[in-house]
Amino acid sequence: MATPRRALVTGAASGIGAACARRLAADGVQVVAVDYDRDALEALDGVETVVADLADLDRLAELPADVDILVNNAGVQQVAPIEQFPPERFSYIVRLMLESPFRLIRQTLPHMYGRGWGRVINISSVHGLRASPFKAAYVAAKHGLEGLSKVVALEGAAHGVTSNCVNPAYVRTPLVTDQLADQAATHGLTESEVLEKVMLEPVAVKRLIEPDEVAELVAVLCGPASASITGSSFVLDGGWTAH
């Protein structure tokens, strides 16, 4: 009997991360779910949980490195004009959303190379391909993640390792719903107007994406048809980038 695949999913306590953890577990993958939110992690069934601050780069080496699938998902948002953007917050976001994925990729690749099979899946964003005002750190980190993912694809191909980005538009997650108030204050709108006139204005499909939709694509990128899918960015953006 084949040894089950093992996956490490970051930011797994809620939203996209939790959906990915559940979806991979449903495929028989042994999932290690990582987040700093202990209580929310404990609500996940059938997975191993690790409480960790993924922005604490020196502690990342304590996370399991013997994984076949790495899903870099953890992220936060800050909405502010550049001249008002807190520099320490910019550094934190880049550390969490770009440096942390680099470190995790770096320490898990040797195991994947040794197995001759691996999947690196970076949960990017439409903002990895397009910019929006007032999101300097988030857009910068996601654009960097896109480049990192492509380098991993090129280096990993000879070892059976693929690397791809998944690029959703606004997903129904705490990261999105929590920023409604910030966006409303920045744009001088109500929260309902932010949803309609800011978040959903660029998309043709006028609704938020569900986390399970993102998780289904992640499952495909780990599945039997995925061997030649690498170095790519898969948009689930409701038509945003069709403009």
CSV table of C-alpha atoms in Angstrom, one decimal:
chain,number,residue,atom,x,y,z
A,1,MET,CA,0.0,0.0,0.0
A,2,ALA,CA,1.4,3.4,-1.0
A,3,THR,CA,2.4,5.8,1.8
A,4,PRO,CA,-0.1,8.6,2.2
A,5,ARG,CA,1.0,12.0,1.1
A,6,ARG,CA,1.6,14.6,3.8
A,7,ALA,CA,0.7,18.2,3.5
A,8,LEU,CA,1.5,21.4,5.5
A,9,VAL,CA,-1.1,24.1,5.2
A,10,THR,CA,-0.5,27.5,6.7
A,11,GLY,CA,-3.1,30.0,7.8
A,12,ALA,CA,-5.3,26.9,8.2
A,13,ALA,CA,-7.6,28.0,11.1
A,14,SER,CA,-10.2,29.6,8.8
A,15,GLY,CA,-11.1,30.7,5.3
A,16,ILE,CA,-9.1,29.3,2.4
A,17,GLY,CA,-6.6,27.5,4.6
A,18,ALA,CA,-9.3,25.6,6.6
A,19,ALA,CA,-11.0,24.7,3.3
A,20,CYS,CA,-7.7,23.4,1.8
A,21,ALA,CA,-7.0,21.4,4.9
A,22,ARG,CA,-10.4,19.7,4.9
A,23,ARG,CA,-10.3,19.1,1.1
A,24,LEU,CA,-6.9,17.5,1.1
A,25,ALA,CA,-7.8,15.4,4.1
A,26,ALA,CA,-10.8,14.1,2.2
A,27,ASP,CA,-8.4,12.9,-0.5
A,28,GLY,CA,-6.6,10.8,2.1
A,29,VAL,CA,-3.7,13.3,2.6
A,30,GLN,CA,-2.2,13.6,6.1
A,31,VAL,CA,-2.6,17.3,6.8
A,32,VAL,CA,-0.6,19.4,9.2
A,33,ALA,CA,-2.6,22.6,9.8
A,34,VAL,CA,-0.7,25.6,11.1
A,35,ASP,CA,-2.0,28.8,12.5
A,36,TYR,CA,-1.6,31.1,15.5
A,37,ASP,CA,-5.3,30.7,16.4
A,38,ARG,CA,-5.4,27.7,18.7
A,39,ASP,CA,-9.1,27.7,19.3
A,40,ALA,CA,-10.0,27.8,15.6
A,41,LEU,CA,-7.5,25.1,14.8
A,42,GLU,CA,-9.0,22.8,17.3
A,43,ALA,CA,-12.3,23.0,15.4
A,44,LEU,CA,-10.7,21.2,12.5
A,45,ASP,CA,-11.3,17.4,12.4
A,46,GLY,CA,-9.0,14.7,11.1
A,47,VAL,CA,-5.9,16.8,10.8
A,48,GLU,CA,-2.7,17.4,12.9
A,49,THR,CA,-2.6,20.9,14.2
A,50,VAL,CA,0.4,23.1,15.1
A,51,VAL,CA,0.1,26.5,16.8
A,52,ALA,CA,2.7,28.9,15.4
A,53,ASP,CA,3.3,32.5,14.5
A,54,LEU,CA,4.4,32.2,10.8
A,55,ALA,CA,5.9,35.7,10.9
A,56,ASP,CA,8.4,34.5,13.5
A,57,LEU,CA,11.0,33.4,10.9
A,58,ASP,CA,13.4,31.9,13.4
A,59,ARG,CA,10.7,29.5,14.6
A,60,LEU,CA,9.7,28.1,11.2
A,61,ALA,CA,12.5,25.5,11.4
A,62,GLU,CA,10.4,23.9,14.1
A,63,LEU,CA,7.6,23.0,11.7
A,64,PRO,CA,7.6,19.7,9.9
A,65,ALA,CA,9.8,19.6,6.8
A,66,ASP,CA,9.0,16.0,5.8
A,67,VAL,CA,5.9,17.0,3.7
A,68,ASP,CA,5.0,16.3,0.1
A,69,ILE,CA,2.6,19.2,-0.3
A,70,LEU,CA,3.1,22.7,0.9
A,71,VAL,CA,0.2,25.2,0.8
A,72,ASN,CA,1.4,28.7,1.6
A,73,ASN,CA,-1.8,30.5,2.5
A,74,ALA,CA,-1.3,32.6,5.6
A,75,GLY,CA,-1.9,36.3,5.1
A,76,VAL,CA,-3.2,39.6,6.4
A,77,GLN,CA,-4.3,42.9,4.9
A,78,GLN,CA,-3.7,46.5,5.6
A,79,VAL,CA,-5.5,49.3,3.8
A,80,ALA,CA,-3.9,52.7,3.8
A,81,PRO,CA,-2.4,55.3,1.4
A,82,ILE,CA,1.4,54.8,1.0
A,83,GLU,CA,2.2,58.1,2.8
A,84,GLN,CA,0.2,56.9,5.8
A,85,PHE,CA,1.2,53.2,5.6
A,86,PRO,CA,3.0,52.1,8.8
A,87,PRO,CA,6.5,50.9,7.8
A,88,GLU,CA,6.5,48.3,10.5
A,89,ARG,CA,3.2,46.9,9.2
A,90,PHE,CA,4.7,46.8,5.6
A,91,SER,CA,7.7,44.8,6.9
A,92,TYR,CA,5.4,42.4,8.9
A,93,ILE,CA,3.2,41.7,5.8
A,94,VAL,CA,6.2,41.0,3.6
A,95,ARG,CA,7.7,38.8,6.3
A,96,LEU,CA,4.6,36.8,6.7
A,97,MET,CA,3.5,36.5,3.1
A,98,LEU,CA,6.8,36.3,1.2
A,99,GLU,CA,9.7,35.6,3.5
A,100,SER,CA,7.9,32.9,5.4
A,101,PRO,CA,6.8,31.0,2.2
A,102,PHE,CA,10.4,31.2,1.0
A,103,ARG,CA,11.7,29.7,4.3
A,104,LEU,CA,9.1,26.9,4.3
A,105,ILE,CA,9.8,26.1,0.6
A,106,ARG,CA,13.5,26.0,1.3
A,107,GLN,CA,13.2,23.6,4.2
A,108,THR,CA,10.6,21.2,2.6
A,109,LEU,CA,12.2,20.9,-0.9
A,110,PRO,CA,14.9,18.4,0.2
A,111,HIS,CA,12.2,16.0,1.3
A,112,MET,CA,10.2,16.5,-1.9
A,113,TYR,CA,13.4,16.0,-4.0
A,114,GLY,CA,14.2,12.9,-2.1
A,115,ARG,CA,10.8,11.4,-2.8
A,116,GLY,CA,10.9,12.5,-6.4
A,117,TRP,CA,7.5,14.2,-6.0
A,118,GLY,CA,6.2,17.4,-4.5
A,119,ARG,CA,3.6,20.1,-4.8
A,120,VAL,CA,4.2,23.7,-3.8
A,121,ILE,CA,1.0,25.7,-4.0
A,122,ASN,CA,1.1,29.4,-3.2
A,123,ILE,CA,-2.3,31.0,-2.4
A,124,SER,CA,-1.6,34.3,-4.2
A,125,SER,CA,-4.4,36.6,-5.3
A,126,VAL,CA,-5.7,38.6,-8.2
A,127,HIS,CA,-3.5,41.2,-6.5
A,128,GLY,CA,-0.5,39.1,-7.5
A,129,LEU,CA,-1.3,40.0,-11.1
A,130,ARG,CA,-3.0,43.4,-10.7
A,131,ALA,CA,-2.6,46.3,-8.3
A,132,SER,CA,-5.2,48.2,-6.3
A,133,PRO,CA,-4.7,51.5,-4.5
A,134,PHE,CA,-4.1,51.5,-0.7
A,135,LYS,CA,-2.7,47.9,-0.5
A,136,ALA,CA,1.0,48.5,-1.0
A,137,ALA,CA,2.3,45.7,1.2
A,138,TYR,CA,-0.2,43.1,0.2
A,139,VAL,CA,0.3,43.8,-3.5
A,140,ALA,CA,4.1,43.8,-3.2
A,141,ALA,CA,4.1,40.6,-1.2
A,142,LYS,CA,1.8,38.8,-3.6
A,143,HIS,CA,3.8,40.0,-6.7
A,144,GLY,CA,6.9,38.7,-5.0
A,145,LEU,CA,5.3,35.4,-4.3
A,146,GLU,CA,4.4,35.0,-8.0
A,147,GLY,CA,8.1,35.3,-8.9
A,148,LEU,CA,9.3,33.0,-6.1
A,149,SER,CA,6.8,30.4,-7.3
A,150,LYS,CA,8.1,30.5,-10.8
A,151,VAL,CA,11.7,30.0,-9.7
A,152,VAL,CA,10.7,27.0,-7.6
A,153,ALA,CA,8.9,25.6,-10.7
A,154,LEU,CA,12.1,25.9,-12.7
A,155,GLU,CA,14.4,24.4,-10.1
A,156,GLY,CA,12.0,21.7,-9.0
A,157,ALA,CA,11.0,20.3,-12.4
A,158,ALA,CA,13.9,17.9,-12.6
A,159,HIS,CA,12.9,16.5,-9.2
A,160,GLY,CA,9.2,15.9,-9.8
A,161,VAL,CA,8.2,19.0,-7.9
A,162,THR,CA,5.7,21.5,-9.3
A,163,SER,CA,5.0,25.0,-8.1
A,164,ASN,CA,1.9,27.1,-8.9
A,165,CYS,CA,0.0,30.1,-7.7
A,166,VAL,CA,-3.8,30.2,-7.1
A,167,ASN,CA,-5.1,33.7,-7.7
A,168,PRO,CA,-8.6,34.3,-6.4
A,169,ALA,CA,-10.4,37.6,-6.3
A,170,TYR,CA,-12.3,38.5,-3.1
A,171,VAL,CA,-13.1,35.3,-1.1
A,172,ARG,CA,-15.6,35.1,1.7
A,173,THR,CA,-13.0,34.9,4.5
A,174,PRO,CA,-12.2,36.9,7.6
A,175,LEU,CA,-9.4,38.7,5.8
A,176,VAL,CA,-12.0,40.1,3.4
A,177,THR,CA,-14.9,40.8,5.7
A,178,ASP,CA,-12.6,42.3,8.3
A,179,GLN,CA,-11.3,44.9,5.9
A,180,LEU,CA,-14.8,46.3,5.0
A,181,ALA,CA,-14.6,48.8,7.7
A,182,ASP,CA,-11.1,49.9,6.8
A,183,GLN,CA,-12.1,50.2,3.1
A,184,ALA,CA,-15.2,52.2,4.1
A,185,ALA,CA,-13.2,54.7,6.1
A,186,THR,CA,-10.5,55.0,3.3
A,187,HIS,CA,-13.0,55.5,0.5
A,188,GLY,CA,-15.7,57.4,2.4
A,189,LEU,CA,-18.3,54.7,1.7
A,190,THR,CA,-20.6,52.4,3.7
A,191,GLU,CA,-19.5,48.8,4.1
A,192,SER,CA,-22.2,47.7,1.7
A,193,GLU,CA,-21.0,50.2,-0.8
A,194,VAL,CA,-17.5,48.9,-0.5
A,195,LEU,CA,-18.6,45.4,-1.3
A,196,GLU,CA,-20.6,46.6,-4.4
A,197,LYS,CA,-18.5,49.5,-5.7
A,198,VAL,CA,-14.9,48.5,-4.7
A,199,MET,CA,-14.6,44.7,-4.2
A,200,LEU,CA,-17.1,43.5,-6.8
A,201,GLU,CA,-16.9,46.4,-9.3
A,202,PRO,CA,-14.0,44.8,-11.4
A,203,VAL,CA,-15.5,41.4,-11.6
A,204,ALA,CA,-18.1,40.0,-14.0
A,205,VAL,CA,-19.4,37.4,-11.6
A,206,LYS,CA,-20.9,39.7,-8.9
A,207,ARG,CA,-20.4,37.6,-5.8
A,208,LEU,CA,-17.7,36.7,-3.3
A,209,ILE,CA,-15.8,33.5,-4.0
A,210,GLU,CA,-16.3,30.6,-1.5
A,211,PRO,CA,-13.3,29.1,0.2
A,212,ASP,CA,-14.3,25.6,-1.0
A,213,GLU,CA,-14.0,26.8,-4.6
A,214,VAL,CA,-10.3,27.6,-4.0
A,215,ALA,CA,-9.7,24.4,-2.2
A,216,GLU,CA,-11.1,22.4,-5.2
A,217,LEU,CA,-8.4,23.9,-7.5
A,218,VAL,CA,-5.7,23.2,-4.9
A,219,ALA,CA,-6.9,19.5,-4.9
A,220,VAL,CA,-6.6,19.4,-8.7
A,221,LEU,CA,-3.0,20.8,-8.5
A,222,CYS,CA,-2.1,17.9,-6.2
A,223,GLY,CA,-4.0,15.3,-8.3
A,224,PRO,CA,-3.1,12.8,-11.0
A,225,ALA,CA,-3.3,15.4,-13.8
A,226,SER,CA,-0.9,17.8,-12.2
A,227,ALA,CA,2.5,16.5,-13.3
A,228,SER,CA,3.0,19.0,-16.1
A,229,ILE,CA,1.2,21.9,-14.5
A,230,THR,CA,3.9,24.1,-13.1
A,231,GLY,CA,5.1,27.7,-13.1
A,232,SER,CA,1.5,28.9,-13.6
A,233,SER,CA,-1.0,31.3,-12.0
A,234,PHE,CA,-4.6,30.1,-11.9
A,235,VAL,CA,-7.1,32.9,-11.6
A,236,LEU,CA,-10.4,32.5,-9.9
A,237,ASP,CA,-11.3,36.1,-10.3
A,238,GLY,CA,-14.8,36.2,-11.7
A,239,GLY,CA,-13.5,37.8,-14.9
A,240,TRP,CA,-11.4,40.6,-13.2
A,241,THR,CA,-8.4,40.1,-15.4
A,242,ALA,CA,-10.5,39.6,-18.6
A,243,HIS,CA,-10.7,43.5,-18.8
